[in-house]
């Protein structure tokens, strides 16, 4: 089985070298690492004084302009540059937790399993709320998700993250690939098509990456505005599986975890963040009713609106 990895880049730091080193140290060999880099100048600044091609001979670097970046189209372009059996999508800030990531991630691909995504672990710098959120969204038990799970799992049936996800290339092409123009959620939009066509998504809890963020309230608002926009733009995916109930489940899980750990004093700040997230999400769902200048101010992805 030939495996490639696609990683979009923007203003990469020295952590990129650590990521590449760890990918090349995996127990399953990676053939090509396809780097879709936005704005060549930042990559040149990072690699100044080194022979990048010699240091990483299996890395392909493809440059694009910032205005040409799109969450779906750029990843699709990277996928089409690969002739591998399996292509793993990652983000530049996701770090393999060990050398077994690719082996564990791809173990069940085959048959009706078309896509598999990894567990995301919080970093040592993560806030308590972020640690709880990661445990809530990425539990320690693997599972398979199919169309018959929609009544019980709801929107979680389609949950899949390109922070680290493996795609069978034949199924990817058969399904038409990632949507070419989207503000967010290209992974879940594709995953919904996989599920609705009768195939399966695997969540692999033993395939682990370290990936988390300590977002501010305003960052949460902007991010969730774009989330709301993506759901408003794709009612065929999200219309019959509302996500608000998942937010309430997270609030309850956070209350319970903070209470049990004796850190209930952190709960008010968490609730404040939830308020910003909900406001952003609701505004995004109703973005067509807002003045354009409001939309541009609220969105985290300004280029999407050009």
Short mmCIF file of N, CA, C and O in Angstrom, two decimals, residues 218-302:
data_model
loop_
_atom_site.label_atom_id
_atom_site.label_comp_id
_atom_site.label_asym_id
_atom_site.label_seq_id
_atom_site.Cartn_x
_atom_site.Cartn_y
_atom_site.Cartn_z
N UNK A 218 -12.89 36.04 21.20
CA UNK A 218 -13.10 36.59 19.85
C UNK A 218 -12.67 35.59 18.78
O UNK A 218 -13.31 35.50 17.72
N UNK A 219 -11.61 34.86 19.02
CA UNK A 219 -11.20 33.83 18.07
C UNK A 219 -12.28 32.75 17.95
O UNK A 219 -12.55 32.26 16.86
N UNK A 220 -12.89 32.40 19.08
CA UNK A 220 -13.98 31.43 19.05
C UNK A 220 -15.15 31.96 18.24
O UNK A 220 -15.79 31.23 17.48
N UNK A 221 -15.45 33.24 18.40
CA UNK A 221 -16.56 33.85 17.67
C UNK A 221 -16.31 33.79 16.16
O UNK A 221 -17.19 33.38 15.39
N UNK A 222 -15.11 34.19 15.73
CA UNK A 222 -14.79 34.19 14.30
C UNK A 222 -14.82 32.77 13.73
O UNK A 222 -15.37 32.53 12.66
N UNK A 223 -14.23 31.84 14.47
CA UNK A 223 -14.17 30.45 14.00
C UNK A 223 -15.57 29.86 13.88
O UNK A 223 -15.89 29.18 12.89
N UNK A 224 -16.41 30.11 14.85
CA UNK A 224 -17.76 29.54 14.84
C UNK A 224 -18.69 30.28 13.89
O UNK A 224 -19.68 29.70 13.44
N UNK A 225 -18.37 31.53 13.58
CA UNK A 225 -19.10 32.20 12.51
C UNK A 225 -18.90 31.45 11.20
O UNK A 225 -19.87 31.15 10.48
N UNK A 226 -17.65 31.11 10.89
CA UNK A 226 -17.36 30.38 9.66
C UNK A 226 -17.99 28.99 9.68
O UNK A 226 -18.45 28.49 8.65
N UNK A 227 -18.03 28.38 10.85
CA UNK A 227 -18.70 27.09 10.99
C UNK A 227 -20.18 27.22 10.65
O UNK A 227 -20.75 26.40 9.92
N UNK A 228 -20.82 28.27 11.17
CA UNK A 228 -22.22 28.51 10.88
C UNK A 228 -22.47 28.77 9.40
O UNK A 228 -23.46 28.30 8.83
N UNK A 229 -21.55 29.52 8.77
CA UNK A 229 -21.67 29.79 7.34
C UNK A 229 -21.63 28.49 6.55
O UNK A 229 -22.44 28.27 5.63
N UNK A 230 -20.68 27.62 6.89
CA UNK A 230 -20.56 26.36 6.15
C UNK A 230 -21.82 25.53 6.29
O UNK A 230 -22.24 24.87 5.33
N UNK A 231 -22.44 25.55 7.45
CA UNK A 231 -23.67 24.77 7.63
C UNK A 231 -24.83 25.42 6.88
O UNK A 231 -25.68 24.71 6.31
N UNK A 232 -24.87 26.75 6.86
CA UNK A 232 -25.92 27.43 6.11
C UNK A 232 -25.78 27.18 4.61
O UNK A 232 -26.79 27.07 3.89
N UNK A 233 -24.55 27.08 4.13
CA UNK A 233 -24.30 26.87 2.71
C UNK A 233 -24.55 25.43 2.26
O UNK A 233 -24.66 25.17 1.07
N UNK A 234 -24.63 24.52 3.23
CA UNK A 234 -24.78 23.10 2.86
C UNK A 234 -25.90 22.43 3.67
O UNK A 234 -25.68 21.51 4.45
N UNK A 235 -27.15 22.87 3.42
CA UNK A 235 -28.28 22.26 4.13
C UNK A 235 -28.47 20.80 3.77
O UNK A 235 -29.05 20.04 4.55
N UNK A 236 -27.96 20.39 2.60
CA UNK A 236 -28.07 18.98 2.21
C UNK A 236 -27.25 18.08 3.13
O UNK A 236 -27.52 16.88 3.25
N UNK A 237 -26.27 18.67 3.80
CA UNK A 237 -25.42 17.92 4.73
C UNK A 237 -25.90 18.10 6.16
O UNK A 237 -26.07 17.13 6.91
N UNK A 238 -26.13 19.36 6.54
CA UNK A 238 -26.36 19.68 7.95
C UNK A 238 -27.81 19.98 8.30
O UNK A 238 -28.15 20.14 9.47
N UNK A 239 -28.67 20.08 7.28
CA UNK A 239 -30.04 20.52 7.53
C UNK A 239 -30.84 19.64 8.46
O UNK A 239 -31.63 20.13 9.28
N UNK A 240 -30.65 18.32 8.35
CA UNK A 240 -31.47 17.40 9.16
C UNK A 240 -30.70 16.83 10.35
O UNK A 240 -31.18 15.93 11.03
N UNK A 241 -29.49 17.36 10.61
CA UNK A 241 -28.71 16.88 11.75
C UNK A 241 -28.13 18.09 12.51
O UNK A 241 -26.94 18.37 12.45
N UNK A 242 -28.95 18.84 13.21
CA UNK A 242 -28.47 20.04 13.91
C UNK A 242 -27.39 19.71 14.92
O UNK A 242 -27.37 18.63 15.52
N UNK A 243 -26.46 20.67 15.11
CA UNK A 243 -25.29 20.43 15.97
C UNK A 243 -25.40 21.08 17.35
O UNK A 243 -24.51 20.88 18.18
N UNK A 244 -26.46 21.84 17.58
CA UNK A 244 -26.57 22.55 18.86
C UNK A 244 -26.57 21.60 20.05
O UNK A 244 -26.03 21.92 21.12
N UNK A 245 -27.18 20.43 19.90
CA UNK A 245 -27.25 19.48 21.01
C UNK A 245 -25.86 19.00 21.43
O UNK A 245 -25.63 18.72 22.61
N UNK A 246 -24.92 18.92 20.49
CA UNK A 246 -23.56 18.51 20.82
C UNK A 246 -22.89 19.55 21.70
O UNK A 246 -22.11 19.22 22.59
N UNK A 247 -23.19 20.82 21.44
CA UNK A 247 -22.65 21.88 22.27
C UNK A 247 -23.13 21.77 23.71
O UNK A 247 -22.34 21.96 24.66
N UNK A 248 -24.39 21.46 23.91
CA UNK A 248 -24.93 21.30 25.26
C UNK A 248 -24.32 20.09 25.96
O UNK A 248 -24.04 20.14 27.16
N UNK A 249 -24.08 19.02 25.20
CA UNK A 249 -23.42 17.85 25.79
C UNK A 249 -22.02 18.19 26.27
O UNK A 249 -21.59 17.72 27.33
N UNK A 250 -21.31 19.04 25.51
CA UNK A 250 -19.96 19.45 25.91
C UNK A 250 -20.01 20.30 27.17
O UNK A 250 -19.16 20.14 28.06
N UNK A 251 -20.99 21.18 27.27
CA UNK A 251 -21.13 22.01 28.48
C UNK A 251 -21.33 21.12 29.71
O UNK A 251 -20.69 21.31 30.74
N UNK A 252 -22.20 20.14 29.59
CA UNK A 252 -22.47 19.23 30.71
C UNK A 252 -21.24 18.41 31.07
O UNK A 252 -20.93 18.21 32.25
N UNK A 253 -20.52 17.95 30.04
CA UNK A 253 -19.31 17.16 30.29
C UNK A 253 -18.23 18.00 30.96
O UNK A 253 -17.50 17.53 31.84
N UNK A 254 -18.15 19.27 30.57
CA UNK A 254 -17.15 20.17 31.15
C UNK A 254 -17.48 20.48 32.61
O UNK A 254 -16.60 20.48 33.48
N UNK A 255 -18.76 20.73 32.88
CA UNK A 255 -19.20 20.96 34.26
C UNK A 255 -18.84 19.77 35.15
O UNK A 255 -18.27 19.93 36.24
N UNK A 256 -19.14 18.58 34.66
CA UNK A 256 -18.88 17.37 35.43
C UNK A 256 -17.38 17.19 35.68
O UNK A 256 -16.95 16.91 36.81
N UNK A 257 -16.57 17.37 34.64
CA UNK A 257 -15.13 17.16 34.76
C UNK A 257 -14.49 18.19 35.68
O UNK A 257 -13.62 17.85 36.51
N UNK A 258 -14.91 19.45 35.57
CA UNK A 258 -14.34 20.49 36.42
C UNK A 258 -14.77 20.31 37.88
O UNK A 258 -13.99 20.56 38.80
N UNK A 259 -16.00 19.86 38.07
CA UNK A 259 -16.48 19.62 39.43
C UNK A 259 -15.70 18.48 40.08
O UNK A 259 -15.28 18.57 41.25
N UNK A 260 -15.50 17.41 39.33
CA UNK A 260 -14.79 16.25 39.87
C UNK A 260 -13.32 16.54 40.16
O UNK A 260 -12.74 15.95 41.06
N UNK A 261 -12.72 17.47 39.39
CA UNK A 261 -11.31 17.79 39.59
C UNK A 261 -11.10 18.95 40.56
O UNK A 261 -9.97 19.36 40.81
N UNK A 262 -12.21 19.48 41.11
CA UNK A 262 -12.11 20.59 42.05
C UNK A 262 -11.74 21.91 41.39
O UNK A 262 -11.19 22.80 42.04
N UNK A 263 -12.07 22.05 40.10
CA UNK A 263 -11.72 23.27 39.36
C UNK A 263 -12.96 23.97 38.82
O UNK A 263 -12.95 24.54 37.75
N UNK A 264 -14.03 23.90 39.59
CA UNK A 264 -15.28 24.51 39.15
C UNK A 264 -15.17 26.02 38.99
O UNK A 264 -15.96 26.63 38.26
N UNK A 265 -14.16 26.61 39.60
CA UNK A 265 -13.94 28.05 39.45
C UNK A 265 -13.59 28.43 38.02
O UNK A 265 -13.68 29.61 37.63
N UNK A 266 -13.21 27.45 37.21
CA UNK A 266 -12.89 27.72 35.79
C UNK A 266 -14.14 27.72 34.91
O UNK A 266 -14.09 28.15 33.76
N UNK A 267 -15.27 27.26 35.46
CA UNK A 267 -16.47 27.08 34.64
C UNK A 267 -17.05 28.40 34.12
O UNK A 267 -17.47 28.44 32.96
N UNK A 268 -17.09 29.49 34.91
CA UNK A 268 -17.64 30.74 34.36
C UNK A 268 -16.90 31.23 33.12
O UNK A 268 -17.53 31.69 32.16
N UNK A 269 -15.57 31.13 33.12
CA UNK A 269 -14.80 31.55 31.94
C UNK A 269 -15.11 30.65 30.75
O UNK A 269 -15.20 31.12 29.60
N UNK A 270 -15.29 29.37 31.00
CA UNK A 270 -15.67 28.44 29.94
C UNK A 270 -17.04 28.82 29.37
O UNK A 270 -17.24 28.82 28.15
N UNK A 271 -17.98 29.17 30.24
CA UNK A 271 -19.31 29.58 29.79
C UNK A 271 -19.25 30.84 28.94
O UNK A 271 -20.00 30.99 27.97
N UNK A 272 -18.35 31.74 29.29
CA UNK A 272 -18.18 32.96 28.50
C UNK A 272 -17.72 32.59 27.08
O UNK A 272 -18.22 33.14 26.09
N UNK A 273 -16.78 31.67 26.99
CA UNK A 273 -16.33 31.23 25.67
C UNK A 273 -17.46 30.57 24.90
O UNK A 273 -17.61 30.79 23.69
N UNK A 274 -18.26 29.79 25.59
CA UNK A 274 -19.41 29.14 24.94
C UNK A 274 -20.38 30.18 24.38
O UNK A 274 -20.95 29.99 23.30
N UNK A 275 -20.57 31.26 25.11
CA UNK A 275 -21.47 32.32 24.66
C UNK A 275 -20.96 32.94 23.35
O UNK A 275 -21.74 33.20 22.43
N UNK A 276 -19.66 33.16 23.28
CA UNK A 276 -19.06 33.71 22.05
C UNK A 276 -19.17 32.69 20.90
O UNK A 276 -19.43 33.07 19.76
N UNK A 277 -18.95 31.42 21.22
CA UNK A 277 -19.06 30.38 20.19
C UNK A 277 -20.48 30.31 19.65
O UNK A 277 -20.69 30.24 18.43
N UNK A 278 -21.46 30.33 20.56
CA UNK A 278 -22.85 30.25 20.13
C UNK A 278 -23.26 31.48 19.33
O UNK A 278 -23.95 31.36 18.30
N UNK A 279 -22.82 32.65 19.77
CA UNK A 279 -23.14 33.88 19.03
C UNK A 279 -22.55 33.84 17.62
O UNK A 279 -23.23 34.17 16.64
N UNK A 280 -21.29 33.41 17.52
CA UNK A 280 -20.66 33.30 16.21
C UNK A 280 -21.38 32.32 15.32
O UNK A 280 -21.64 32.59 14.14
N UNK A 281 -21.74 31.18 15.89
CA UNK A 281 -22.43 30.14 15.12
C UNK A 281 -23.79 30.63 14.62
O UNK A 281 -24.14 30.46 13.45
N UNK A 282 -24.56 31.25 15.50
CA UNK A 282 -25.89 31.73 15.12
C UNK A 282 -25.80 32.82 14.06
O UNK A 282 -26.59 32.86 13.11
N UNK A 283 -24.83 33.73 14.22
CA UNK A 283 -24.63 34.79 13.22
C UNK A 283 -24.22 34.19 11.88
O UNK A 283 -24.68 34.63 10.83
N UNK A 284 -23.35 33.18 11.92
CA UNK A 284 -22.92 32.53 10.68
C UNK A 284 -24.06 31.83 9.98
O UNK A 284 -24.19 31.90 8.75
N UNK A 285 -24.93 31.19 10.74
CA UNK A 285 -26.09 30.50 10.14
C UNK A 285 -27.02 31.49 9.44
O UNK A 285 -27.73 31.14 8.49
N UNK A 286 -27.01 32.75 9.94
CA UNK A 286 -27.90 33.78 9.38
C UNK A 286 -27.13 34.82 8.58
O UNK A 286 -27.60 35.95 8.42
N UNK A 287 -25.97 34.45 8.05
CA UNK A 287 -25.10 35.46 7.43
C UNK A 287 -25.74 36.17 6.24
O UNK A 287 -25.42 37.31 5.94
N UNK A 288 -26.67 35.51 5.58
CA UNK A 288 -27.31 36.14 4.41
C UNK A 288 -28.17 37.34 4.80
O UNK A 288 -28.47 38.19 3.95
N UNK A 289 -28.54 37.43 6.06
CA UNK A 289 -29.36 38.55 6.53
C UNK A 289 -28.51 39.72 7.04
O UNK A 289 -29.05 40.76 7.39
N UNK A 290 -27.19 39.53 7.09
CA UNK A 290 -26.31 40.54 7.66
C UNK A 290 -25.70 41.44 6.58
O UNK A 290 -25.51 40.99 5.44
N UNK A 291 -25.40 42.68 6.93
CA UNK A 291 -24.68 43.54 5.98
C UNK A 291 -23.32 42.93 5.64
O UNK A 291 -22.69 42.28 6.48
N UNK A 292 -22.85 43.15 4.43
CA UNK A 292 -21.60 42.54 3.99
C UNK A 292 -20.43 42.94 4.88
O UNK A 292 -19.55 42.13 5.18
N UNK A 293 -20.42 44.20 5.34
CA UNK A 293 -19.31 44.64 6.18
C UNK A 293 -19.29 43.90 7.51
O UNK A 293 -18.23 43.66 8.09
N UNK A 294 -20.46 43.50 7.99
CA UNK A 294 -20.54 42.69 9.22
C UNK A 294 -19.95 41.30 8.95
O UNK A 294 -19.22 40.76 9.77
N UNK A 295 -20.34 40.73 7.80
CA UNK A 295 -19.86 39.40 7.44
C UNK A 295 -18.34 39.38 7.37
O UNK A 295 -17.67 38.49 7.91
N UNK A 296 -17.76 40.39 6.71
CA UNK A 296 -16.30 40.46 6.57
C UNK A 296 -15.63 40.66 7.92
O UNK A 296 -14.54 40.14 8.16
N UNK A 297 -16.27 41.41 8.80
CA UNK A 297 -15.70 41.65 10.12
C UNK A 297 -15.77 40.40 11.00
O UNK A 297 -14.88 40.14 11.81
N UNK A 298 -16.83 39.61 10.83
CA UNK A 298 -17.04 38.44 11.68
C UNK A 298 -16.28 37.20 11.21
O UNK A 298 -15.93 36.34 12.01
N UNK A 299 -16.03 37.11 9.90
CA UNK A 299 -15.43 35.91 9.35
C UNK A 299 -13.93 35.84 9.64
O UNK A 299 -13.23 36.85 9.62
N UNK A 300 -13.46 34.63 9.88
CA UNK A 300 -12.03 34.40 10.07
C UNK A 300 -11.33 34.17 8.74
O UNK A 300 -10.11 34.24 8.65
N UNK A 301 -12.10 33.90 7.70
CA UNK A 301 -11.55 33.57 6.38
C UNK A 301 -11.99 34.64 5.39
O UNK A 301 -12.95 34.48 4.64
N UNK A 302 -11.29 35.76 5.40
CA UNK A 302 -11.68 36.91 4.58
C UNK A 302 -11.62 36.58 3.08
O UNK A 302 -12.44 37.07 2.30
#
